[in-house]
C-alpha cells in the first residue's frame, strides 16, 4: 500500500540524496535474484536510516533481519570510526550475497553477521547498543523488543519497521485480523503504553516506529 501519490513519491525522491552506487547495485541484484525483493528498505528508507544513524553516531548497532544487507549498509554509514554493527538473519541462502556487499563496502571489520534465530542469538550478545533496528518476522516483534530494551543504552534508540503493515492496522471493524497484523497491533500498543521509552510513529513507507529509551 502506498500512503503517498506516485507524483509525491517521485518528488520526495528527487529531493532526497541519491542512492549510493553500491546500494543501487545491491538493490538491482536483490530484485533480479532474490525472493520477495520488496522486503529491502530501498532508496528512500535507506537514506532515512543513514540520516538517523549519522544523527545518533552509534558505537554499537544491532539489526534484526539482515535480508540482503541493504539496511545494514545504510545504518553502518553513521557508525563512529571504531563502531560495530551486528546483524542477524535466519536465512543462510543469502550469506554469499551479504558477504560480497559487506566486502565491497570495505566494512568486513565493522559488520558482524550472525546466521540463526535472532531470539536465540540476541541473549548471547554481551553488548550495550546505541541503536537497534527491528525488521524481522512480525510475530516476534514484542519478543525482540523485550530482549533488546535491556541491552539498549539509556538515551539509545530502537527503530521498528512495517508498523503500519500496509494499512492493515486500521482495517474495517468486524474483518478477521490475521496473526501478523495482530502481532503488530499488540506491539504498537505495548510501546505506546511503555513509559520506559518515548515513541513517534512515522508514516514513512510501511511505517517506522522510533523509540528512545529514557
Ligand atoms: C524484511 S526482511 C529484512 C530487510 C532488511 N532489513 C532491509 O531493509 O533490507 C526480514 C528478514 O528477517 C529474517 N528473519 C525472519 N525471522 C527471523 C528470525 N527468527 N531470526 C532472524 N532473522 C529472521 C528473514 O530471513 C528476512 O531476511
PDB file of C-alpha atoms and ligand atoms in Angstrom:
ATOM      1  CA  UNK A   1       0.000   0.000   0.000  1.00  0.00           C
ATOM      2  CA  UNK A   2       1.306   3.477  -0.886  1.00  0.00           C
ATOM      3  CA  UNK A   3       0.457   6.257   1.524  1.00  0.00           C
ATOM      4  CA  UNK A   4       1.601   8.996  -0.908  1.00  0.00           C
ATOM      5  CA  UNK A   5       0.576   9.520  -4.530  1.00  0.00           C
ATOM      6  CA  UNK A   6       3.098   8.417  -7.190  1.00  0.00           C
ATOM      7  CA  UNK A   7       3.740  12.094  -8.046  1.00  0.00           C
ATOM      8  CA  UNK A   8       4.530  12.982  -4.440  1.00  0.00           C
ATOM      9  CA  UNK A   9       6.736   9.896  -4.028  1.00  0.00           C
ATOM     10  CA  UNK A  10       8.717  10.942  -7.114  1.00  0.00           C
ATOM     11  CA  UNK A  11       9.020  14.495  -5.814  1.00  0.00           C
ATOM     12  CA  UNK A  12      10.210  13.250  -2.400  1.00  0.00           C
ATOM     13  CA  UNK A  13      12.854  11.050  -4.060  1.00  0.00           C
ATOM     14  CA  UNK A  14      14.025  13.891  -6.336  1.00  0.00           C
ATOM     15  CA  UNK A  15      14.677  15.947  -3.192  1.00  0.00           C
ATOM     16  CA  UNK A  16      16.473  13.227  -1.254  1.00  0.00           C
ATOM     17  CA  UNK A  17      20.185  12.465  -1.637  1.00  0.00           C
ATOM     18  CA  UNK A  18      20.809   9.911  -4.386  1.00  0.00           C
ATOM     19  CA  UNK A  19      21.183   6.239  -3.598  1.00  0.00           C
ATOM     20  CA  UNK A  20      24.934   5.453  -3.409  1.00  0.00           C
ATOM     21  CA  UNK A  21      26.248   3.401  -6.371  1.00  0.00           C
ATOM     22  CA  UNK A  22      26.973   0.243  -4.332  1.00  0.00           C
ATOM     23  CA  UNK A  23      23.470   0.269  -2.845  1.00  0.00           C
ATOM     24  CA  UNK A  24      21.992   0.737  -6.346  1.00  0.00           C
ATOM     25  CA  UNK A  25      23.826  -2.435  -7.378  1.00  0.00           C
ATOM     26  CA  UNK A  26      22.617  -4.350  -4.318  1.00  0.00           C
ATOM     27  CA  UNK A  27      19.072  -3.097  -4.903  1.00  0.00           C
ATOM     28  CA  UNK A  28      19.205  -4.296  -8.541  1.00  0.00           C
ATOM     29  CA  UNK A  29      20.789  -7.640  -7.686  1.00  0.00           C
ATOM     30  CA  UNK A  30      18.203  -8.293  -4.965  1.00  0.00           C
ATOM     31  CA  UNK A  31      15.347  -7.591  -7.413  1.00  0.00           C
ATOM     32  CA  UNK A  32      16.955  -9.831 -10.046  1.00  0.00           C
ATOM     33  CA  UNK A  33      17.918 -12.806  -7.904  1.00  0.00           C
ATOM     34  CA  UNK A  34      16.155 -12.916  -4.546  1.00  0.00           C
ATOM     35  CA  UNK A  35      12.627 -13.815  -3.464  1.00  0.00           C
ATOM     36  CA  UNK A  36      10.414 -11.062  -2.024  1.00  0.00           C
ATOM     37  CA  UNK A  37      12.642  -8.110  -3.000  1.00  0.00           C
ATOM     38  CA  UNK A  38      10.079  -5.666  -1.628  1.00  0.00           C
ATOM     39  CA  UNK A  39      11.481  -6.527   1.817  1.00  0.00           C
ATOM     40  CA  UNK A  40      14.574  -4.442   1.003  1.00  0.00           C
ATOM     41  CA  UNK A  41      14.423  -0.961   2.561  1.00  0.00           C
ATOM     42  CA  UNK A  42      15.222   0.794  -0.734  1.00  0.00           C
ATOM     43  CA  UNK A  43      16.449   4.258  -1.703  1.00  0.00           C
ATOM     44  CA  UNK A  44      14.185   6.490   0.398  1.00  0.00           C
ATOM     45  CA  UNK A  45      14.017   4.498   3.630  1.00  0.00           C
ATOM     46  CA  UNK A  46      17.703   3.692   3.251  1.00  0.00           C
ATOM     47  CA  UNK A  47      18.579   7.402   3.187  1.00  0.00           C
ATOM     48  CA  UNK A  48      16.368   7.952   6.256  1.00  0.00           C
ATOM     49  CA  UNK A  49      18.165   5.136   8.134  1.00  0.00           C
ATOM     50  CA  UNK A  50      21.536   6.569   7.124  1.00  0.00           C
ATOM     51  CA  UNK A  51      20.498  10.079   8.251  1.00  0.00           C
ATOM     52  CA  UNK A  52      19.190   8.803  11.612  1.00  0.00           C
ATOM     53  CA  UNK A  53      22.370   6.824  12.151  1.00  0.00           C
ATOM     54  CA  UNK A  54      24.517   9.885  11.348  1.00  0.00           C
ATOM     55  CA  UNK A  55      22.464  11.890  13.862  1.00  0.00           C
ATOM     56  CA  UNK A  56      22.862   9.249  16.595  1.00  0.00           C
ATOM     57  CA  UNK A  57      26.564   8.477  15.825  1.00  0.00           C
ATOM     58  CA  UNK A  58      26.235   4.979  17.310  1.00  0.00           C
ATOM     59  CA  UNK A  59      29.163   2.957  18.555  1.00  0.00           C
ATOM     60  CA  UNK A  60      27.164  -0.266  18.601  1.00  0.00           C
ATOM     61  CA  UNK A  61      24.223  -1.074  16.297  1.00  0.00           C
ATOM     62  CA  UNK A  62      22.053  -4.201  16.335  1.00  0.00           C
ATOM     63  CA  UNK A  63      19.985  -5.100  13.286  1.00  0.00           C
ATOM     64  CA  UNK A  64      17.426  -7.937  13.456  1.00  0.00           C
ATOM     65  CA  UNK A  65      16.681  -9.019   9.865  1.00  0.00           C
ATOM     66  CA  UNK A  66      19.660  -8.572   7.519  1.00  0.00           C
ATOM     67  CA  UNK A  67      17.972  -9.911   4.357  1.00  0.00           C
ATOM     68  CA  UNK A  68      20.437  -8.924   1.570  1.00  0.00           C
ATOM     69  CA  UNK A  69      22.247  -6.366   3.735  1.00  0.00           C
ATOM     70  CA  UNK A  70      20.802  -3.147   2.326  1.00  0.00           C
ATOM     71  CA  UNK A  71      19.546  -1.532   5.543  1.00  0.00           C
ATOM     72  CA  UNK A  72      22.630  -2.699   7.435  1.00  0.00           C
ATOM     73  CA  UNK A  73      24.920  -0.905   4.989  1.00  0.00           C
ATOM     74  CA  UNK A  74      22.769   2.244   5.332  1.00  0.00           C
ATOM     75  CA  UNK A  75      22.868   2.124   9.146  1.00  0.00           C
ATOM     76  CA  UNK A  76      26.629   1.470   9.120  1.00  0.00           C
ATOM     77  CA  UNK A  77      27.173   4.810   7.357  1.00  0.00           C
ATOM     78  CA  UNK A  78      26.632   6.602  10.686  1.00  0.00           C
ATOM     79  CA  UNK A  79      28.887   4.399  12.852  1.00  0.00           C
ATOM     80  CA  UNK A  80      31.714   6.034  14.763  1.00  0.00           C
ATOM     81  CA  UNK A  81      35.135   5.156  13.219  1.00  0.00           C
ATOM     82  CA  UNK A  82      35.587   2.379  15.802  1.00  0.00           C
ATOM     83  CA  UNK A  83      31.885   1.404  15.783  1.00  0.00           C
ATOM     84  CA  UNK A  84      30.425  -2.040  15.084  1.00  0.00           C
ATOM     85  CA  UNK A  85      27.188  -3.218  13.511  1.00  0.00           C
ATOM     86  CA  UNK A  86      25.795  -6.634  14.482  1.00  0.00           C
ATOM     87  CA  UNK A  87      23.228  -8.023  12.079  1.00  0.00           C
ATOM     88  CA  UNK A  88      21.244 -11.270  12.396  1.00  0.00           C
ATOM     89  CA  UNK A  89      19.308 -13.324   9.856  1.00  0.00           C
ATOM     90  CA  UNK A  90      17.926 -16.833   9.903  1.00  0.00           C
ATOM     91  CA  UNK A  91      18.192 -17.301   6.106  1.00  0.00           C
ATOM     92  CA  UNK A  92      21.625 -18.682   5.210  1.00  0.00           C
ATOM     93  CA  UNK A  93      20.823 -18.750   1.467  1.00  0.00           C
ATOM     94  CA  UNK A  94      21.638 -15.037   1.304  1.00  0.00           C
ATOM     95  CA  UNK A  95      25.006 -15.344   3.026  1.00  0.00           C
ATOM     96  CA  UNK A  96      27.214 -15.073  -0.088  1.00  0.00           C
ATOM     97  CA  UNK A  97      25.369 -12.017  -1.357  1.00  0.00           C
ATOM     98  CA  UNK A  98      25.532 -10.266   2.013  1.00  0.00           C
ATOM     99  CA  UNK A  99      29.237 -11.007   2.465  1.00  0.00           C
ATOM    100  CA  UNK A 100      30.006  -9.846  -1.107  1.00  0.00           C
ATOM    101  CA  UNK A 101      28.450  -6.412  -0.482  1.00  0.00           C
ATOM    102  CA  UNK A 102      29.903  -6.021   3.013  1.00  0.00           C
ATOM    103  CA  UNK A 103      33.339  -6.680   1.483  1.00  0.00           C
ATOM    104  CA  UNK A 104      32.680  -4.299  -1.433  1.00  0.00           C
ATOM    105  CA  UNK A 105      31.787  -1.609   1.101  1.00  0.00           C
ATOM    106  CA  UNK A 106      35.079  -2.289   2.912  1.00  0.00           C
ATOM    107  CA  UNK A 107      33.193  -2.979   6.141  1.00  0.00           C
ATOM    108  CA  UNK A 108      34.291  -6.535   6.934  1.00  0.00           C
ATOM    109  CA  UNK A 109      35.904  -5.295  10.158  1.00  0.00           C
ATOM    110  CA  UNK A 110      32.868  -3.321  11.270  1.00  0.00           C
ATOM    111  CA  UNK A 111      29.945  -5.555  10.312  1.00  0.00           C
ATOM    112  CA  UNK A 112      29.393  -8.750  12.311  1.00  0.00           C
ATOM    113  CA  UNK A 113      26.951 -11.066  10.561  1.00  0.00           C
ATOM    114  CA  UNK A 114      25.209 -13.805  12.563  1.00  0.00           C
ATOM    115  CA  UNK A 115      23.223 -16.601  10.931  1.00  0.00           C
ATOM    116  CA  UNK A 116      20.487 -18.141  13.039  1.00  0.00           C
ATOM    117  CA  UNK A 117      17.367 -17.374  15.004  1.00  0.00           C
ATOM    118  CA  UNK A 118      17.557 -13.851  16.464  1.00  0.00           C
ATOM    119  CA  UNK A 119      15.574 -14.991  19.515  1.00  0.00           C
ATOM    120  CA  UNK A 120      18.467 -17.320  20.382  1.00  0.00           C
ATOM    121  CA  UNK A 121      21.349 -15.103  19.246  1.00  0.00           C
ATOM    122  CA  UNK A 122      20.391 -11.807  20.952  1.00  0.00           C
ATOM    123  CA  UNK A 123      20.699 -13.219  24.511  1.00  0.00           C
ATOM    124  CA  UNK A 124      24.265 -14.343  23.696  1.00  0.00           C
ATOM    125  CA  UNK A 125      25.391 -10.825  22.710  1.00  0.00           C
ATOM    126  CA  UNK A 126      27.110  -9.203  25.664  1.00  0.00           C
ATOM    127  CA  UNK A 127      26.895  -5.707  24.191  1.00  0.00           C
ATOM    128  CA  UNK A 128      25.046  -2.469  25.015  1.00  0.00           C
ATOM    129  CA  UNK A 129      23.583  -0.841  21.891  1.00  0.00           C
ATOM    130  CA  UNK A 130      23.061   2.794  20.906  1.00  0.00           C
ATOM    131  CA  UNK A 131      20.776   1.907  18.003  1.00  0.00           C
ATOM    132  CA  UNK A 132      18.643  -1.163  17.283  1.00  0.00           C
ATOM    133  CA  UNK A 133      16.691  -1.826  14.080  1.00  0.00           C
ATOM    134  CA  UNK A 134      13.921  -4.451  14.345  1.00  0.00           C
ATOM    135  CA  UNK A 135      12.985  -5.692  10.860  1.00  0.00           C
ATOM    136  CA  UNK A 136      12.477  -9.489  11.030  1.00  0.00           C
ATOM    137  CA  UNK A 137       9.349 -11.658  11.448  1.00  0.00           C
ATOM    138  CA  UNK A 138       6.466  -9.538  12.703  1.00  0.00           C
ATOM    139  CA  UNK A 139       5.109 -12.221  15.017  1.00  0.00           C
ATOM    140  CA  UNK A 140       8.173 -11.826  17.242  1.00  0.00           C
ATOM    141  CA  UNK A 141       8.420  -8.005  17.343  1.00  0.00           C
ATOM    142  CA  UNK A 142       7.313  -7.831  21.011  1.00  0.00           C
ATOM    143  CA  UNK A 143       9.816 -10.533  21.986  1.00  0.00           C
ATOM    144  CA  UNK A 144      12.636  -8.750  20.160  1.00  0.00           C
ATOM    145  CA  UNK A 145      11.712  -5.527  21.955  1.00  0.00           C
ATOM    146  CA  UNK A 146      11.791  -7.257  25.346  1.00  0.00           C
ATOM    147  CA  UNK A 147      15.183  -8.782  24.529  1.00  0.00           C
ATOM    148  CA  UNK A 148      16.796  -5.589  23.245  1.00  0.00           C
ATOM    149  CA  UNK A 149      15.419  -2.984  25.659  1.00  0.00           C
ATOM    150  CA  UNK A 150      17.732  -4.096  28.481  1.00  0.00           C
ATOM    151  CA  UNK A 151      20.644  -4.135  26.008  1.00  0.00           C
ATOM    152  CA  UNK A 152      19.925  -0.575  24.813  1.00  0.00           C
ATOM    153  CA  UNK A 153      21.814   2.281  26.478  1.00  0.00           C
ATOM    154  CA  UNK A 154      19.731   4.997  28.180  1.00  0.00           C
ATOM    155  CA  UNK A 155      19.278   7.675  25.502  1.00  0.00           C
ATOM    156  CA  UNK A 156      19.676   4.985  22.817  1.00  0.00           C
ATOM    157  CA  UNK A 157      17.194   4.361  20.019  1.00  0.00           C
ATOM    158  CA  UNK A 158      15.163   1.393  18.820  1.00  0.00           C
ATOM    159  CA  UNK A 159      13.541   1.531  15.365  1.00  0.00           C
ATOM    160  CA  UNK A 160      10.895  -0.926  14.165  1.00  0.00           C
ATOM    161  CA  UNK A 161       9.881  -1.259  10.522  1.00  0.00           C
ATOM    162  CA  UNK A 162       6.495  -2.123   8.940  1.00  0.00           C
ATOM    163  CA  UNK A 163       4.428  -0.975  11.903  1.00  0.00           C
ATOM    164  CA  UNK A 164       1.554   0.201   9.649  1.00  0.00           C
ATOM    165  CA  UNK A 165       1.595  -3.215   7.952  1.00  0.00           C
ATOM    166  CA  UNK A 166       0.230  -1.992   4.598  1.00  0.00           C
ATOM    167  CA  UNK A 167      -2.532  -0.117   6.449  1.00  0.00           C
ATOM    168  CA  UNK A 168      -3.944  -3.301   7.982  1.00  0.00           C
ATOM    169  CA  UNK A 169      -3.565  -1.839  11.489  1.00  0.00           C
ATOM    170  CA  UNK A 170      -6.743   0.157  10.822  1.00  0.00           C
ATOM    171  CA  UNK A 171      -8.740  -2.360   8.809  1.00  0.00           C
ATOM    172  CA  UNK A 172     -12.530  -2.361   8.933  1.00  0.00           C
ATOM    173  CA  UNK A 173     -14.158  -3.434  12.216  1.00  0.00           C
ATOM    174  CA  UNK A 174     -15.518  -6.987  12.048  1.00  0.00           C
ATOM    175  CA  UNK A 175     -12.970  -8.109   9.451  1.00  0.00           C
ATOM    176  CA  UNK A 176     -10.864 -11.093  10.575  1.00  0.00           C
ATOM    177  CA  UNK A 177      -7.439  -9.981  11.796  1.00  0.00           C
ATOM    178  CA  UNK A 178      -4.560 -12.235  10.675  1.00  0.00           C
ATOM    179  CA  UNK A 179      -1.746 -13.272  13.048  1.00  0.00           C
ATOM    180  CA  UNK A 180       0.895 -10.857  11.734  1.00  0.00           C
ATOM    181  CA  UNK A 181      -1.479  -7.888  11.873  1.00  0.00           C
ATOM    182  CA  UNK A 182      -2.453  -8.809  15.444  1.00  0.00           C
ATOM    183  CA  UNK A 183       1.227  -9.069  16.391  1.00  0.00           C
ATOM    184  CA  UNK A 184       1.894  -5.582  15.009  1.00  0.00           C
ATOM    185  CA  UNK A 185      -1.207  -4.178  16.754  1.00  0.00           C
ATOM    186  CA  UNK A 186      -0.071  -5.718  20.065  1.00  0.00           C
ATOM    187  CA  UNK A 187       3.460  -4.423  19.567  1.00  0.00           C
ATOM    188  CA  UNK A 188       2.388  -0.854  18.742  1.00  0.00           C
ATOM    189  CA  UNK A 189       0.064  -0.774  21.778  1.00  0.00           C
ATOM    190  CA  UNK A 190       2.734  -2.207  24.063  1.00  0.00           C
ATOM    191  CA  UNK A 191       5.199   0.525  23.039  1.00  0.00           C
ATOM    192  CA  UNK A 192       2.587   3.250  23.414  1.00  0.00           C
ATOM    193  CA  UNK A 193       1.912   2.058  26.990  1.00  0.00           C
ATOM    194  CA  UNK A 194       5.558   1.567  27.975  1.00  0.00           C
ATOM    195  CA  UNK A 195       6.809   4.627  29.869  1.00  0.00           C
ATOM    196  CA  UNK A 196      10.421   3.417  29.654  1.00  0.00           C
ATOM    197  CA  UNK A 197      10.519   4.806  26.085  1.00  0.00           C
ATOM    198  CA  UNK A 198       9.395   7.878  24.155  1.00  0.00           C
ATOM    199  CA  UNK A 199       7.983   6.975  20.771  1.00  0.00           C
ATOM    200  CA  UNK A 200       6.977   8.520  17.428  1.00  0.00           C
ATOM    201  CA  UNK A 201       5.331   6.551  14.646  1.00  0.00           C
ATOM    202  CA  UNK A 202       6.452   7.946  11.289  1.00  0.00           C
ATOM    203  CA  UNK A 203       4.165   7.186   8.308  1.00  0.00           C
ATOM    204  CA  UNK A 204       7.259   6.506   6.230  1.00  0.00           C
ATOM    205  CA  UNK A 205       6.984   3.748   3.625  1.00  0.00           C
ATOM    206  CA  UNK A 206       5.267   0.918   5.604  1.00  0.00           C
ATOM    207  CA  UNK A 207       5.545   2.759   8.932  1.00  0.00           C
ATOM    208  CA  UNK A 208       8.686   3.269  11.010  1.00  0.00           C
ATOM    209  CA  UNK A 209       8.363   3.410  14.802  1.00  0.00           C
ATOM    210  CA  UNK A 210      11.095   5.422  16.526  1.00  0.00           C
ATOM    211  CA  UNK A 211      11.680   4.775  20.218  1.00  0.00           C
ATOM    212  CA  UNK A 212      14.108   6.489  22.567  1.00  0.00           C
ATOM    213  CA  UNK A 213      14.979   4.721  25.791  1.00  0.00           C
ATOM    214  CA  UNK A 214      14.675   7.168  28.696  1.00  0.00           C
TER     215      UNK A 214
HETATM  216  C1  LIG B   1      12.030  -7.526   5.912  1.00  0.00           C
HETATM  217  S1  LIG B   1      13.425  -8.581   5.742  1.00  0.00           S
HETATM  218  C2  LIG B   1      14.738  -7.516   6.287  1.00  0.00           C
HETATM  219  C3  LIG B   1      15.014  -6.408   5.296  1.00  0.00           C
HETATM  220  C4  LIG B   1      16.280  -5.622   5.561  1.00  0.00           C
HETATM  221  N1  LIG B   1      16.341  -5.168   6.937  1.00  0.00           N
HETATM  222  C5  LIG B   1      16.318  -4.432   4.638  1.00  0.00           C
HETATM  223  O1  LIG B   1      15.695  -3.417   4.957  1.00  0.00           O
HETATM  224  O2  LIG B   1      16.936  -4.508   3.569  1.00  0.00           O
HETATM  225  C6  LIG B   1      13.213  -9.674   7.097  1.00  0.00           C
HETATM  226  C7  LIG B   1      14.341 -10.671   7.333  1.00  0.00           C
HETATM  227  O3  LIG B   1      14.142 -11.249   8.626  1.00  0.00           O
HETATM  228  C8  LIG B   1      14.638 -12.565   8.594  1.00  0.00           C
HETATM  229  N2  LIG B   1      14.078 -13.326   9.731  1.00  0.00           N
HETATM  230  C9  LIG B   1      12.825 -13.808   9.874  1.00  0.00           C
HETATM  231  N3  LIG B   1      12.698 -14.459  11.039  1.00  0.00           N
HETATM  232  C10 LIG B   1      13.902 -14.387  11.663  1.00  0.00           C
HETATM  233  C11 LIG B   1      14.414 -14.858  12.910  1.00  0.00           C
HETATM  234  N4  LIG B   1      13.651 -15.548  13.767  1.00  0.00           N
HETATM  235  N5  LIG B   1      15.699 -14.589  13.213  1.00  0.00           N
HETATM  236  C12 LIG B   1      16.487 -13.882  12.363  1.00  0.00           C
HETATM  237  N6  LIG B   1      16.050 -13.400  11.169  1.00  0.00           N
HETATM  238  C13 LIG B   1      14.782 -13.655  10.823  1.00  0.00           C
HETATM  239  C14 LIG B   1      14.211 -13.084   7.227  1.00  0.00           C
HETATM  240  O4  LIG B   1      15.015 -14.174   6.831  1.00  0.00           O
HETATM  241  C15 LIG B   1      14.373 -11.830   6.347  1.00  0.00           C
HETATM  242  O5  LIG B   1      15.618 -11.843   5.662  1.00  0.00           O
END
